[in-house]
Amino acid sequence: MTSSVALVINTYQQAHFLAASIESGLTQTVSFDDIIVVDDGSTDDPASVVARYPGVRLITQPNAGLAAARNTGLKASTSTYIVFLDADDLLMPNAVFLGLASHALNPLAGLVYGAHRRVGRRGEPLGGKVYSEIGVDAFRTLLTGNAIGMHATVMYDRQKLRDIGGFDASLPRCEDYDVYFRMAAKYPIHSHPEIVALYRWHGQNMSGDPSAMLKWVLLINDRQRAHTANTLLLEDERLLGRRVWVRYYKDEIVSDLKSGYRSRIALLSFARSLRFGKIAALEMGRWFIHRVRTHIRTPGKIAFP
């Protein structure tokens, strides 16, 4: 394994987590060739944390969002492969080794990924391994859900990521899901079942607003219509994927309401649930209309749910 690998750690107001994420990158069984921290306009002094680690580079920029911060790191790196880590998350010591091994077995892949596990604020386990295999048709698999799940499990071929345009800075959420689709449309995606990252759940994660997440994940789904509109099976699966996401975030919104009821954020949780209900109702109507049209075009072949 002679290929070079870079780690980009993006941070925004998370200096209290940053040291642990840097150290998880420094304690790999196969070392990163470059570690870059991108400070996206923080006011909590991440520079003082990075200064403790000689060889770790710091790039600062005005606040521009997660996707823009990742693009900054992508442009600054020159490695063969690249991994992106949020400052509040952690890598397992074998992450680089397993990513390189998977790329070696799949040299045409645009990205490879592994499993992850969710942990709490202090690193305590919150569940078992989370892993879904991508299958032989990655694009089709992604239509009905995000099989990859956690971005830090991914090791990209850096040049292929640049070739597809990197991350869409217009997306405030779900920019990784958007990249997966664009990568799958052009290059193979492969996976392995070993845990390579820990997703720290601390109650202030960007994914903690289910209604906002649903809004943006459905926008990413909308974008795929350019690839699915002329294929009945793919279009059917794209719209099925919208129902899958509504069901997934329904559970999240119920959990959000329960926790909000017990705390001081009950009003916020209720507002999120109203936004979710509006989106969900529109999606159910969209799905019903699609099934009616499909039944008319192919009577007797497609049953109503």
XYZ file of N, CA and C in Angstrom, residues 59-247:
567
model
N -6.299 25.459 8.161
C -6.768 26.430 7.172
C -7.995 27.103 7.756
N -8.017 28.428 7.778
C -9.173 29.171 8.283
C -9.872 29.874 7.130
N -11.194 29.961 7.243
C -11.980 30.655 6.224
C -13.207 31.273 6.898
N -13.786 32.309 6.302
C -15.058 32.834 6.818
C -16.112 31.730 6.743
N -17.074 31.795 7.648
C -18.096 30.751 7.698
C -18.833 30.632 6.364
N -18.757 29.446 5.764
C -19.379 29.216 4.455
C -20.162 27.917 4.405
N -20.177 27.159 5.499
C -20.936 25.923 5.522
C -20.064 24.692 5.369
N -20.658 23.556 5.716
C -19.928 22.301 5.755
C -19.378 21.890 4.388
N -20.196 21.982 3.354
C -19.752 21.568 2.023
C -18.579 22.414 1.544
N -18.657 23.719 1.773
C -17.567 24.612 1.361
C -16.293 24.298 2.127
N -16.415 23.977 3.426
C -15.236 23.634 4.215
C -14.583 22.362 3.685
N -15.396 21.398 3.316
C -14.838 20.169 2.749
C -14.162 20.440 1.404
N -14.749 21.298 0.595
C -14.116 21.644 -0.680
C -12.778 22.336 -0.471
N -12.679 23.153 0.576
C -11.407 23.808 0.895
C -10.341 22.764 1.199
N -10.687 21.779 2.007
C -9.745 20.704 2.308
C -9.402 19.877 1.084
N -10.392 19.625 0.250
C -10.167 18.864 -0.988
C -9.171 19.585 -1.890
N -9.319 20.892 -2.043
C -8.416 21.667 -2.888
C -7.007 21.737 -2.307
N -6.901 21.707 -0.982
C -5.586 21.842 -0.337
C -4.797 20.546 -0.331
N -5.442 19.423 -0.573
C -4.772 18.120 -0.500
C -4.247 17.696 -1.871
N -3.232 16.849 -1.840
C -2.644 16.326 -3.081
C -2.538 14.802 -3.042
N -3.223 14.181 -2.129
C -3.097 12.742 -1.913
C -3.855 11.935 -2.963
N -3.586 10.639 -2.975
C -4.325 9.729 -3.847
C -5.750 9.552 -3.344
N -5.884 9.395 -2.026
C -7.182 9.173 -1.398
C -7.408 10.212 -0.309
N -8.677 10.377 0.087
C -8.998 11.395 1.074
C -10.180 10.956 1.925
N -10.101 11.271 3.221
C -11.148 10.980 4.199
C -11.570 12.295 4.840
N -12.876 12.456 5.078
C -13.393 13.664 5.726
C -13.987 13.276 7.076
N -13.618 14.039 8.101
C -14.066 13.754 9.463
C -14.617 15.023 10.096
N -15.841 14.971 10.607
C -16.369 16.088 11.380
C -15.648 16.135 12.729
N -15.451 17.331 13.253
C -14.647 17.497 14.469
C -15.243 16.790 15.678
N -16.546 16.508 15.660
C -17.155 15.840 16.812
C -17.186 14.314 16.670
N -16.630 13.788 15.574
C -16.610 12.346 15.352
C -15.195 11.795 15.455
N -15.068 10.480 15.394
C -13.784 9.810 15.613
C -13.566 8.708 14.593
N -12.303 8.439 14.307
C -11.931 7.310 13.464
C -11.407 6.169 14.324
N -11.679 4.948 13.898
C -11.071 3.790 14.529
C -9.636 3.652 14.024
N -8.742 3.023 14.788
C -7.324 2.950 14.406
C -7.055 2.249 13.073
N -7.977 1.412 12.621
C -7.759 0.659 11.379
C -8.411 1.310 10.168
N -8.882 2.538 10.286
C -9.647 3.157 9.201
C -8.830 3.286 7.919
N -7.604 3.791 8.020
C -6.772 3.970 6.822
C -6.423 2.620 6.204
N -5.994 1.674 7.026
C -5.607 0.355 6.528
C -6.753 -0.302 5.763
N -7.946 -0.307 6.343
C -9.078 -0.976 5.710
C -9.534 -0.243 4.456
N -9.485 1.088 4.467
C -9.848 1.845 3.277
C -8.904 1.587 2.123
N -7.592 1.582 2.412
C -6.606 1.300 1.364
C -6.744 -0.129 0.839
N -6.990 -1.067 1.743
C -7.158 -2.458 1.319
C -8.364 -2.600 0.405
N -9.453 -1.917 0.730
C -10.656 -1.992 -0.093
C -10.441 -1.346 -1.450
N -9.725 -0.226 -1.489
C -9.409 0.403 -2.778
C -8.485 -0.495 -3.604
N -7.552 -1.171 -2.953
C -6.645 -2.064 -3.678
C -7.411 -3.200 -4.341
N -8.459 -3.667 -3.678
C -9.284 -4.734 -4.246
C -10.250 -4.210 -5.302
N -10.520 -2.901 -5.264
C -11.497 -2.289 -6.180
C -10.899 -1.013 -6.771
N -9.885 -1.145 -7.636
C -9.123 0.030 -8.081
C -9.912 1.027 -8.931
N -11.065 0.636 -9.459
C -11.864 1.557 -10.258
C -12.880 2.335 -9.423
N -12.963 2.024 -8.128
C -13.983 2.634 -7.275
C -13.777 4.134 -7.102
N -14.866 4.856 -7.089
C -14.816 6.280 -6.757
C -14.716 6.496 -5.265
N -15.310 5.567 -4.517
C -15.203 5.590 -3.056
C -15.441 4.199 -2.512
N -14.900 3.963 -1.325
C -15.197 2.757 -0.557
C -15.615 3.217 0.840
N -16.354 2.372 1.539
C -16.779 2.747 2.887
C -16.912 1.507 3.760
N -16.938 1.746 5.068
C -17.111 0.676 6.035
C -18.276 0.951 6.964
N -18.278 0.274 8.103
C -19.346 0.403 9.084
C -18.999 1.474 10.113
N -20.005 1.863 10.912
C -19.769 2.798 12.000
C -20.593 2.380 13.218
N -20.325 3.037 14.325
C -21.096 2.830 15.541
C -21.382 4.185 16.162
N -22.554 4.332 16.733
C -22.933 5.583 17.384
C -22.456 5.577 18.832
N -21.902 6.697 19.275
C -21.451 6.842 20.664
C -21.998 8.140 21.232
N -21.946 8.267 22.562
C -22.429 9.462 23.234
C -21.358 10.536 23.353
N -21.697 11.593 24.060
C -20.802 12.741 24.203
C -19.426 12.344 24.736
N -19.386 11.399 25.674
C -18.121 10.974 26.275
C -17.544 9.725 25.617
N -18.106 9.333 24.496
C -17.607 8.175 23.776
C -18.243 6.863 24.175
N -19.268 6.903 25.036
C -19.913 5.676 25.476
C -20.769 5.088 24.340
N -20.732 3.774 24.126
C -21.494 3.147 23.038
C -22.992 3.382 23.183
N -23.643 3.680 22.078
C -25.090 3.874 22.061
C -25.788 2.842 21.178
N -25.074 1.835 20.764
C -25.665 0.814 19.907
C -24.586 -0.017 19.259
N -25.001 -0.958 18.454
C -24.064 -1.846 17.778
C -23.618 -1.311 16.429
N -23.048 -2.196 15.652
C -22.521 -1.829 14.338
C -23.643 -1.423 13.392
N -23.400 -0.359 12.632
C -24.341 0.091 11.609
C -23.674 -0.106 10.248
N -24.264 -0.964 9.433
C -23.651 -1.250 8.131
C -24.705 -1.773 7.167
N -24.705 -1.252 5.955
C -25.543 -1.752 4.869
C -24.673 -1.898 3.634
N -24.731 -3.040 3.011
C -23.953 -3.260 1.792
C -24.594 -2.502 0.638
N -23.784 -1.941 -0.227
C -24.275 -1.097 -1.306
C -24.875 -1.891 -2.449
N -24.443 -3.147 -2.636
C -24.955 -3.956 -3.738
C -24.249 -3.671 -5.049
N -24.648 -4.397 -6.096
C -23.957 -4.287 -7.387
C -24.366 -3.035 -8.147
N -25.536 -2.481 -7.854
C -26.005 -1.258 -8.515
C -26.145 -0.180 -7.446
N -25.050 0.543 -7.204
C -25.029 1.510 -6.104
C -26.052 2.615 -6.296
N -26.195 3.100 -7.514
C -27.145 4.193 -7.758
C -28.557 3.759 -7.396
N -28.922 2.573 -7.818
C -30.273 2.068 -7.531
C -30.476 1.864 -6.034
N -29.459 1.364 -5.354
C -29.556 1.185 -3.900
C -29.764 2.522 -3.199
N -29.044 3.551 -3.642
C -29.138 4.863 -3.005
C -30.500 5.516 -3.215
N -31.215 5.119 -4.254
C -32.532 5.699 -4.495
C -33.497 5.446 -3.344
N -33.332 4.328 -2.655
C -34.261 3.984 -1.586
C -33.645 4.125 -0.194
N -32.516 4.808 -0.097
C -31.924 5.066 1.213
C -30.432 5.284 1.125
N -29.885 5.872 2.168
C -28.448 6.139 2.216
C -27.740 4.958 2.865
N -27.319 4.007 2.047
C -26.672 2.800 2.568
C -25.362 3.117 3.285
N -24.710 4.214 2.922
C -23.403 4.543 3.502
C -23.564 5.042 4.935
N -24.523 5.891 5.171
C -24.900 6.265 6.531
C -24.048 7.342 7.171
N -22.754 7.132 7.314
C -21.885 8.100 7.987
C -20.718 8.466 7.088
N -20.509 9.748 6.907
C -19.529 10.212 5.928
C -18.102 9.852 6.284
N -17.778 9.793 7.580
C -16.397 9.496 7.981
C -15.984 8.063 7.666
N -16.928 7.200 7.320
C -16.580 5.827 6.937
C -16.061 5.749 5.513
N -16.151 6.842 4.789
C -15.830 6.858 3.349
C -14.369 7.229 3.114
N -13.714 6.500 2.220
C -12.421 6.925 1.685
C -12.597 7.130 0.188
N -12.430 8.374 -0.247
C -12.615 8.730 -1.653
C -11.326 8.582 -2.448
N -11.459 8.261 -3.708
C -10.406 8.524 -4.679
C -10.448 10.037 -4.917
N -9.401 10.738 -4.497
C -9.455 12.206 -4.495
C -9.687 12.788 -5.887
N -9.008 12.252 -6.895
C -9.164 12.804 -8.237
C -10.564 12.567 -8.778
N -11.127 11.412 -8.482
C -12.494 11.143 -8.944
C -13.483 12.063 -8.244
N -13.242 12.369 -6.972
C -14.113 13.315 -6.275
C -14.015 14.701 -6.897
N -12.817 15.098 -7.269
C -12.658 16.382 -7.964
C -13.339 16.346 -9.331
N -13.245 15.217 -10.020
C -13.836 15.102 -11.358
C -15.350 15.284 -11.354
N -16.018 14.846 -10.284
C -17.478 14.999 -10.237
C -17.894 16.339 -9.639
N -16.915 17.179 -9.302
C -17.225 18.524 -8.850
C -17.189 18.756 -7.360
N -16.732 17.757 -6.592
C -16.660 17.929 -5.151
C -18.039 18.068 -4.528
N -18.123 18.842 -3.448
C -19.362 18.994 -2.696
C -20.123 20.235 -3.154
N -21.428 20.135 -3.183
C -22.276 21.248 -3.609
C -22.456 22.216 -2.446
N -21.803 23.357 -2.528
C -21.821 24.322 -1.430
C -23.176 25.005 -1.260
N -24.108 24.792 -2.186
C -25.447 25.368 -2.034
C -26.316 24.539 -1.090
N -25.834 23.350 -0.703
C -26.607 22.466 0.160
C -26.177 22.642 1.614
N -27.067 23.075 2.492
C -26.702 23.204 3.908
C -26.725 21.869 4.644
N -27.374 20.870 4.071
C -27.448 19.520 4.626
C -27.441 18.509 3.480
N -27.108 17.274 3.821
C -27.200 16.147 2.877
C -26.255 16.275 1.689
N -25.207 17.103 1.816
C -24.248 17.264 0.722
C -23.483 15.966 0.458
N -23.330 15.120 1.477
C -22.659 13.841 1.265
C -23.533 12.891 0.444
N -24.827 12.844 0.724
C -25.763 12.005 -0.033
C -25.779 12.421 -1.503
N -25.722 13.713 -1.756
C -25.661 14.238 -3.121
C -24.395 13.751 -3.831
N -23.260 13.780 -3.132
C -22.000 13.307 -3.719
C -22.080 11.817 -4.030
N -22.684 11.036 -3.144
C -22.778 9.590 -3.378
C -23.523 9.295 -4.682
N -24.605 10.011 -4.924
C -25.352 9.811 -6.166
C -24.502 10.167 -7.379
N -23.824 11.311 -7.316
C -23.022 11.727 -8.466
C -21.857 10.772 -8.697
N -21.291 10.249 -7.608
C -20.215 9.278 -7.748
C -20.736 7.973 -8.332
N -21.889 7.504 -7.829
C -22.454 6.237 -8.287
C -22.872 6.291 -9.753
N -23.220 7.479 -10.235
C -23.612 7.616 -11.639
C -22.426 7.476 -12.590
N -21.200 7.582 -12.029
C -20.017 7.590 -12.886
C -18.999 6.512 -12.544
N -18.906 6.120 -11.270
C -17.875 5.178 -10.831
C -18.475 4.107 -9.908
N -17.815 2.951 -9.803
C -18.275 1.935 -8.847
C -18.085 2.402 -7.404
N -18.923 1.860 -6.519
C -18.805 2.070 -5.078
C -18.735 0.704 -4.413
N -17.799 0.547 -3.480
C -17.644 -0.737 -2.792
C -17.596 -0.504 -1.286
N -17.794 -1.576 -0.532
C -17.829 -1.448 0.918
C -17.217 -2.673 1.584
N -16.964 -2.535 2.880
C -16.534 -3.646 3.720
C -17.242 -3.492 5.068
N -17.425 -4.571 5.832
C -18.270 -4.520 7.025
C -17.554 -4.173 8.331
N -16.290 -3.749 8.273
C -15.563 -3.451 9.511
C -15.858 -2.029 9.989
N -15.953 -1.844 11.305
C -16.207 -0.519 11.872
C -14.961 0.351 11.742
N -15.110 1.494 11.094
C -13.976 2.400 10.891
C -14.194 3.786 11.485
N -15.395 4.071 11.984
C -15.665 5.406 12.512
C -16.704 5.344 13.627
N -16.643 6.348 14.513
C -17.591 6.494 15.607
C -18.340 7.810 15.428
N -19.660 7.707 15.372
C -20.522 8.875 15.190
C -20.968 9.353 16.567
N -20.429 10.498 16.977
C -20.727 11.015 18.309
C -22.076 11.738 18.299
N -23.012 11.239 19.111
C -24.340 11.832 19.201
C -24.426 12.621 20.508
N -24.510 13.960 20.375
C -24.463 14.813 21.566
C -25.638 15.763 21.672
N -26.641 15.592 20.831
C -27.854 16.392 20.936
C -27.847 17.679 20.152
N -26.686 18.069 19.614
C -26.616 19.291 18.818
C -26.111 19.005 17.406
N -26.234 17.756 16.988
C -25.788 17.375 15.652
C -26.654 18.050 14.588
N -26.054 18.281 13.431
C -26.783 18.895 12.334
C -27.984 18.044 11.928
N -27.859 16.734 12.076
C -28.943 15.827 11.701
C -30.027 15.751 12.765
N -29.929 16.579 13.803
C -30.870 16.528 14.909
C -32.202 17.207 14.643
N -32.376 17.841 13.474
C -33.652 18.466 13.110
C -34.288 17.626 12.010
N -35.184 16.693 12.352
C -35.723 15.758 11.352
C -36.458 16.442 10.205
N -37.220 17.503 10.482
C -37.978 18.152 9.412
C -37.050 18.808 8.403
N -35.969 19.438 8.882
C -34.998 20.049 7.971
C -34.257 18.980 7.168
N -33.888 17.893 7.819
C -33.205 16.811 7.121
C -34.094 16.232 6.028
N -35.374 16.031 6.337
C -36.296 15.484 5.335
C -36.412 16.422 4.135
N -36.496 17.714 4.392
C -36.595 18.688 3.298
C -35.437 18.540 2.316
N -34.221 18.450 2.848
C -33.055 18.443 1.972
C -32.804 17.078 1.344
N -33.121 16.003 2.060
C -32.922 14.683 1.470
C -33.900 14.477 0.310
N -35.103 15.048 0.406
C -36.052 14.946 -0.693
C -35.621 15.805 -1.876
N -34.946 16.913 -1.611
C -34.404 17.713 -2.711
C -33.334 16.926 -3.464
N -32.475 16.208 -2.720
C -31.469 15.366 -3.378
C -32.165 14.293 -4.206
N -33.228 13.718 -3.660
C -33.996 12.725 -4.416
C -34.552 13.335 -5.698
N -35.084 14.554 -5.624
C -35.615 15.230 -6.812
C -34.574 15.319 -7.924
N -33.346 15.580 -7.539
C -32.279 15.745 -8.529
C -32.047 14.478 -9.355
N -32.385 13.331 -8.795
C -32.106 12.070 -9.496
C -33.091 11.802 -10.624
N -34.138 12.605 -10.713
C -35.128 12.385 -11.765
C -34.514 12.509 -13.150
N -33.425 13.263 -13.256
C -32.728 13.364 -14.538
C -32.224 12.007 -15.011
N -31.974 11.094 -14.070
C -31.482 9.756 -14.415
C -32.589 8.706 -14.431
N -33.723 9.000 -13.807
C -34.752 7.965 -13.636
C -36.021 8.185 -14.454
N -36.241 9.389 -14.954
C -37.532 9.744 -15.557
C -37.927 8.839 -16.715
N -36.947 8.358 -17.468
C -37.248 7.561 -18.667
C -37.222 6.055 -18.416
N -37.062 5.664 -17.155
C -37.042 4.239 -16.808
C -38.063 4.001 -15.712
N -39.138 3.284 -16.058
C -40.249 3.125 -15.135
C -39.806 2.514 -13.809
N -38.961 1.486 -13.853
C -38.533 0.826 -12.626
C -37.748 1.778 -11.735
N -36.817 2.534 -12.318
C -36.011 3.459 -11.528
C -36.862 4.595 -10.965
N -37.792 5.105 -11.763
C -38.648 6.176 -11.276
C -39.541 5.681 -10.146
N -40.014 4.436 -10.272
C -40.815 3.853 -9.210
C -40.001 3.746 -7.923
N -38.729 3.342 -8.046
C -37.875 3.207 -6.870
C -37.488 4.562 -6.297
N -37.334 5.557 -7.163
C -37.035 6.901 -6.655
C -38.181 7.405 -5.786
N -39.410 7.225 -6.247
C -40.557 7.678 -5.470
C -40.785 6.805 -4.237
N -40.468 5.527 -4.344
C -40.505 4.677 -3.158
C -39.509 5.192 -2.117
N -38.343 5.617 -2.593
C -37.330 6.164 -1.696
C -37.846 7.353 -0.902
N -38.689 8.172 -1.508
C -39.259 9.310 -0.797
C -40.138 8.837 0.357
N -40.892 7.756 0.140
C -41.716 7.196 1.218
C -40.837 6.619 2.330
N -39.741 5.981 1.920
C -38.816 5.423 2.909
C -38.277 6.531 3.806
N -37.893 7.654 3.210
C -37.351 8.754 3.998
C -38.414 9.366 4.910
N -39.644 9.464 4.440
C -40.719 9.988 5.291
C -40.913 9.081 6.500
N -40.925 7.763 6.276
C -41.095 6.831 7.394
C -39.927 6.925 8.372
